[in-house]
Coordinates of C-alpha atoms and ligand atoms in Angstrom, one line a residue:
M1 CA 0.1 0.0 0.1
P2 CA 1.5 3.6 -0.9
S3 CA 2.4 5.3 2.1
A4 CA 0.8 8.9 2.5
L5 CA 4.6 10.1 3.2
S6 CA 6.9 10.3 0.3
Q7 CA 8.8 7.1 1.3
P8 CA 7.6 3.9 2.7
D9 CA 9.5 3.7 5.9
L10 CA 10.7 6.1 9.0
L11 CA 14.3 5.5 9.1
G12 CA 15.6 9.0 10.2
T13 CA 15.1 12.6 10.1
E14 CA 18.3 13.1 7.8
C15 CA 16.4 11.5 4.8
L16 CA 13.1 13.0 5.8
S17 CA 11.7 15.7 3.6
R18 CA 10.4 19.0 5.2
D19 CA 7.0 18.2 3.6
D20 CA 7.0 15.1 5.2
I21 CA 8.0 16.4 8.5
S22 CA 5.3 19.0 8.6
A23 CA 2.7 16.3 7.5
I24 CA 3.7 14.3 10.6
L25 CA 3.6 17.1 13.0
D26 CA 0.2 18.6 11.6
L27 CA -1.5 15.2 12.0
A28 CA 0.3 14.8 15.6
G29 CA -1.1 18.0 16.8
H30 CA -4.6 16.7 16.0
Y31 CA -3.8 13.5 17.7
A32 CA -2.6 15.5 20.7
Q33 CA -5.7 17.3 21.1
R34 CA -7.7 14.4 20.8
N35 CA -5.7 12.1 23.2
R36 CA -6.9 14.8 25.7
S37 CA -10.5 14.4 24.9
A38 CA -12.9 11.5 26.2
Q39 CA -12.4 10.3 22.6
K40 CA -8.8 9.2 22.4
S41 CA -9.2 6.3 20.3
C42 CA -10.1 5.7 16.7
D43 CA -10.2 2.9 14.0
R44 CA -7.6 4.1 11.7
L45 CA -5.4 1.0 12.1
A46 CA -8.2 -1.5 12.8
G47 CA -7.5 -5.1 11.5
K48 CA -3.8 -4.3 11.2
I49 CA -1.0 -5.9 13.5
I50 CA 2.1 -3.8 14.4
V51 CA 5.2 -5.8 15.8
N52 CA 7.4 -4.1 18.3
M53 CA 11.0 -5.5 17.8
F54 CA 13.3 -4.0 20.5
F55 CA 16.7 -5.4 20.5
E56 CA 17.8 -2.9 23.0
D57 CA 16.0 -1.5 26.4
S58 CA 13.3 0.9 26.4
T59 CA 10.6 2.3 28.9
R60 CA 9.1 5.3 26.9
T61 CA 9.4 4.6 23.2
R62 CA 8.1 0.8 23.5
T63 CA 5.2 1.7 25.5
S64 CA 4.5 4.8 23.8
F65 CA 4.5 3.1 20.2
E66 CA 2.2 0.4 21.7
V67 CA -0.2 2.9 23.3
A68 CA -0.1 4.9 19.8
A69 CA -0.9 1.7 17.8
K70 CA -3.5 0.7 20.2
R71 CA -5.3 4.1 20.1
L72 CA -5.3 3.7 16.4
G73 CA -7.2 0.3 16.7
A74 CA -4.3 -1.8 15.8
Q75 CA -3.2 -5.2 17.7
V76 CA 0.4 -4.9 18.9
V77 CA 2.6 -8.0 19.1
N78 CA 5.9 -7.6 21.4
F79 CA 8.8 -9.4 19.9
S80 CA 11.2 -10.3 22.7
A81 CA 14.6 -10.5 21.2
S82 CA 16.0 -12.0 24.6
I83 CA 13.9 -15.3 24.2
S84 CA 14.1 -15.5 20.4
S85 CA 15.4 -18.1 17.9
M86 CA 18.5 -15.5 17.4
N87 CA 19.7 -17.3 20.6
K88 CA 19.7 -20.3 18.5
G89 CA 21.9 -18.8 15.8
E90 CA 19.2 -17.6 13.3
T91 CA 20.6 -14.5 11.4
F92 CA 19.0 -11.2 11.7
S93 CA 17.5 -11.1 8.1
D94 CA 15.9 -14.5 8.5
T95 CA 14.4 -13.2 11.7
M96 CA 13.0 -10.2 9.9
R97 CA 11.6 -12.6 6.9
V98 CA 9.9 -14.5 9.4
I99 CA 8.0 -12.0 10.9
E100 CA 7.1 -10.4 7.4
S101 CA 5.9 -13.6 6.2
M102 CA 3.3 -13.7 9.0
Q103 CA 1.6 -11.0 7.0
V104 CA 1.9 -8.2 9.7
D105 CA 1.4 -4.6 8.6
G106 CA 4.4 -3.0 10.1
I107 CA 7.5 -3.3 12.1
V108 CA 8.6 -0.8 14.8
M109 CA 12.6 -1.5 15.6
R110 CA 15.0 -0.4 18.2
H111 CA 18.6 -2.0 17.6
R112 CA 21.9 -1.5 19.2
T113 CA 23.4 -1.5 15.9
N114 CA 23.5 1.6 13.8
G115 CA 21.6 1.3 10.9
A116 CA 19.7 -2.1 11.6
P117 CA 16.3 -0.8 10.7
V118 CA 17.7 0.7 7.4
E119 CA 18.8 -2.9 6.5
A120 CA 15.5 -4.2 7.7
A121 CA 13.7 -1.9 5.4
A122 CA 15.7 -2.9 2.6
L123 CA 14.7 -6.4 3.1
L124 CA 11.2 -6.0 3.7
D125 CA 8.1 -4.6 1.8
I126 CA 6.0 -3.7 5.1
P127 CA 6.9 -0.2 6.5
V128 CA 9.8 -0.1 9.4
L129 CA 9.6 2.6 11.9
N130 CA 13.0 3.4 13.5
A131 CA 12.6 3.5 17.3
G132 CA 16.5 4.2 17.7
D133 CA 19.4 2.7 16.4
G134 CA 22.6 2.9 18.0
S135 CA 24.1 6.3 18.1
R136 CA 22.5 7.1 14.8
E137 CA 19.2 8.3 14.6
H138 CA 16.0 8.3 16.8
P139 CA 13.5 10.0 14.3
T140 CA 10.4 9.9 16.3
Q141 CA 12.2 11.4 19.4
A142 CA 13.3 14.5 17.2
L143 CA 9.6 14.7 16.2
L144 CA 8.1 14.7 19.2
D145 CA 10.7 17.2 20.5
A146 CA 9.6 19.5 17.4
L147 CA 6.1 19.1 17.9
T148 CA 6.8 20.2 21.9
M149 CA 8.9 23.6 20.7
V150 CA 6.1 24.4 18.2
R151 CA 3.6 24.2 21.0
H152 CA 5.6 26.4 23.2
K153 CA 7.4 28.6 20.7
G154 CA 4.7 28.6 17.8
H155 CA 7.8 27.9 15.2
L156 CA 11.1 26.1 14.8
G157 CA 12.7 28.7 12.1
G158 CA 15.3 31.0 14.2
L159 CA 14.9 29.2 17.5
K160 CA 18.2 28.9 19.5
V161 CA 18.5 25.4 20.5
A162 CA 21.1 24.2 23.0
I163 CA 22.1 20.6 23.3
C164 CA 24.5 19.8 26.0
G165 CA 26.0 16.4 27.2
D166 CA 27.2 13.2 25.8
I167 CA 26.5 14.1 22.0
E168 CA 29.0 11.7 20.5
H169 CA 26.7 8.7 21.3
S170 CA 23.3 10.5 21.1
R171 CA 21.1 9.6 18.2
V172 CA 18.7 11.9 19.8
A173 CA 21.1 15.0 19.4
R174 CA 21.8 13.7 15.4
S175 CA 18.1 13.5 14.7
N176 CA 17.2 16.9 16.3
A177 CA 20.1 18.4 14.4
F178 CA 19.0 17.1 11.0
L179 CA 15.4 18.3 11.5
L180 CA 15.9 21.5 13.2
N181 CA 18.5 22.5 10.6
K182 CA 15.7 22.0 7.7
F183 CA 13.4 24.4 9.4
G184 CA 16.3 27.2 9.9
A185 CA 16.6 26.8 13.8
E186 CA 20.1 27.5 15.2
V187 CA 21.4 24.4 16.6
R188 CA 24.3 24.6 19.4
F189 CA 26.2 21.7 21.1
F190 CA 28.3 21.7 24.3
A191 CA 29.8 18.4 25.2
P192 CA 32.8 17.2 27.2
P193 CA 35.9 17.1 24.6
Q194 CA 35.6 13.3 24.4
F195 CA 31.9 13.4 23.8
I196 CA 32.2 15.9 20.8
P197 CA 31.0 14.0 17.6
R198 CA 33.9 13.4 15.1
D199 CA 31.4 14.4 12.2
I200 CA 30.6 17.6 13.9
S201 CA 31.5 19.6 10.9
S202 CA 29.0 18.0 8.7
L203 CA 26.0 18.5 11.1
N204 CA 26.0 22.2 10.3
V205 CA 25.8 23.3 14.3
R206 CA 27.6 25.9 16.6
Q207 CA 30.2 24.1 18.6
C208 CA 30.3 26.0 22.0
S209 CA 33.0 25.9 24.7
S210 CA 30.9 26.6 27.9
M211 CA 27.5 26.3 29.2
E212 CA 27.4 30.1 29.2
E213 CA 28.0 30.4 25.8
V214 CA 25.5 27.5 24.7
L215 CA 22.7 28.8 26.9
Q216 CA 23.2 32.6 25.7
D217 CA 19.7 33.8 24.8
A218 CA 18.8 29.8 24.3
D219 CA 15.1 29.3 23.5
V220 CA 15.6 25.5 24.2
A221 CA 17.9 23.9 26.5
M222 CA 18.0 20.1 25.8
M223 CA 20.2 18.2 28.3
L224 CA 21.6 14.7 27.5
R225 CA 22.6 11.9 29.7
I226 CA 25.8 10.2 29.5
Q227 CA 25.3 6.8 27.3
N228 CA 27.2 4.5 29.7
E229 CA 26.0 1.6 27.8
R230 CA 27.9 2.5 24.9
L231 CA 31.2 3.4 26.7
S232 CA 33.7 0.9 27.5
E233 CA 34.6 0.2 31.3
G234 CA 36.7 3.0 32.4
E235 CA 36.2 5.3 29.3
F236 CA 34.8 8.2 31.1
S237 CA 36.3 9.0 34.3
M238 CA 35.0 12.1 35.6
T239 CA 33.0 12.2 38.8
V240 CA 29.4 12.7 38.9
E241 CA 30.1 16.1 41.2
D242 CA 32.6 17.5 38.4
Y243 CA 30.4 16.6 35.6
H244 CA 27.5 18.1 37.2
E245 CA 29.6 21.4 38.2
Q246 CA 30.8 21.6 34.5
Y247 CA 28.1 20.5 32.2
G248 CA 24.7 20.0 34.3
L249 CA 22.2 22.3 33.9
N250 CA 20.6 24.3 37.0
H251 CA 18.6 27.5 37.7
D252 CA 21.8 29.8 38.0
K253 CA 23.3 28.7 34.6
L254 CA 19.8 29.1 32.9
R255 CA 19.9 32.9 33.7
V256 CA 21.7 33.8 30.6
A257 CA 18.9 32.0 28.4
N258 CA 15.6 33.5 26.9
P259 CA 13.7 34.2 30.3
E260 CA 10.9 32.0 28.4
V261 CA 13.4 29.1 27.9
I262 CA 12.0 25.5 28.0
V263 CA 14.1 22.8 29.3
M264 CA 13.9 19.4 27.5
H265 CA 15.2 15.9 28.2
P266 CA 14.5 12.7 26.3
A267 CA 14.7 10.9 29.4
P268 CA 15.6 8.6 31.3
M269 CA 17.1 11.4 33.3
N270 CA 20.0 11.1 35.9
R271 CA 18.6 13.9 38.3
G272 CA 21.5 15.5 40.1
V273 CA 23.8 14.6 37.1
E274 CA 22.8 16.4 33.8
I275 CA 20.0 18.5 35.3
T276 CA 19.1 19.3 38.8
N277 CA 15.9 17.9 40.5
E278 CA 14.6 21.3 40.9
L279 CA 14.8 22.3 37.1
A280 CA 13.4 19.0 36.1
D281 CA 10.3 19.6 38.1
D282 CA 10.1 23.3 37.6
P283 CA 6.7 23.9 35.5
R284 CA 8.1 27.4 34.5
H285 CA 10.5 25.7 32.2
S286 CA 10.6 21.9 32.2
V287 CA 8.2 20.6 29.5
I288 CA 10.0 16.9 29.9
F289 CA 6.9 15.1 30.7
E290 CA 4.9 16.9 28.0
Q291 CA 7.5 15.7 25.6
M292 CA 6.6 12.0 26.6
E293 CA 2.9 13.1 26.1
M294 CA 3.7 14.3 22.5
G295 CA 5.7 11.0 21.8
V296 CA 2.3 9.2 21.6
A297 CA 0.5 11.6 19.3
V298 CA 3.9 11.7 17.0
R299 CA 4.0 7.8 16.9
M300 CA 0.3 7.7 16.1
A301 CA 0.9 10.2 13.1
C302 CA 3.7 8.0 11.9
L303 CA 1.9 4.8 12.1
D304 CA -1.4 6.4 10.7
L305 CA 0.7 8.0 7.7
L306 CA 2.9 4.6 7.2
V307 CA 0.6 2.0 7.8
G308 CA -3.0 3.4 7.7
S309 CA -5.4 3.4 4.8
D310 CA -6.6 6.6 3.4
S311 CA -10.0 5.3 2.8
K312 CA -10.8 5.5 6.4
E313 CA -12.0 8.5 8.3
L314 CA -10.1 10.4 10.8
Ligands
LIG1 N1 15.7 7.6 25.3 C1 16.6 8.1 24.5 C2 17.1 7.1 23.4 O1 16.8 6.0 23.6 C3 17.6 9.0 25.3 C4 18.6 7.9 26.0 O2 18.3 6.8 26.2 O3 19.2 8.7 26.8 O4 18.2 7.5 22.7

């Protein structure tokens, strides 16, 4: 079935056109409103089966994709990598073909290997939605971040977006940079020297050398956690206290930002490390739990546009 987007899969924001991003955000805005009403569910995906294939840990994304699919009337099967036949030597491509041969309608995949969803999409005729692959891309996170920014700021163009923390290993930072650049936002990065991405020059971002510089007049401050699961033992030796002091966000450091700055975090948060407790819970700035709410709406829009049939009423 042809997708309502210009491509059959959702693999990253780098390869997503502005028109496709706008179509997703428009529909997600509709679902966000609907999700706060009494009539949350609809039958856009009635009769469809979505398989969640998570080869890496997840709380929000997996649950959020499942809630999204169910709100649209789909059934969801959760594939469990840890008890699958991959442990008996089955290859990744055979496992993917097995799932597709069951005539399911879409696959949501998280994988620790960069490019795994791209490989799956090349093999399969059904839509593949990337729920985060290694340190490469996390498109639905960037889309839900964009929706949250638009709700608070009205637009993306011209926004000054500060992204701080372990950028080298962050698929969230990359997907945000690709998306925000397409809409004319100014993306700034600040990271400990060892977490500056090697390909930073190709990302079209401003590299800052202090918290003060990255936060100056910022409209958005996005904090990232250290991706310990992607580091080898002893690779990062800074103490929590030193890290917090130099790279963590608190009310005091935020003073140089736009007074209306919003504070974001893709979560899981390490409170007291990259962000203080007080700031994470400050309703004047923090939109962190709203991001999670927008995650369901964005994933509903992505599933609808990629898996849904145009013949059904919204
Ligand atoms: N949840 C986000 C991700 O899956 C951010 C993180 O884990 O730090 O990339």
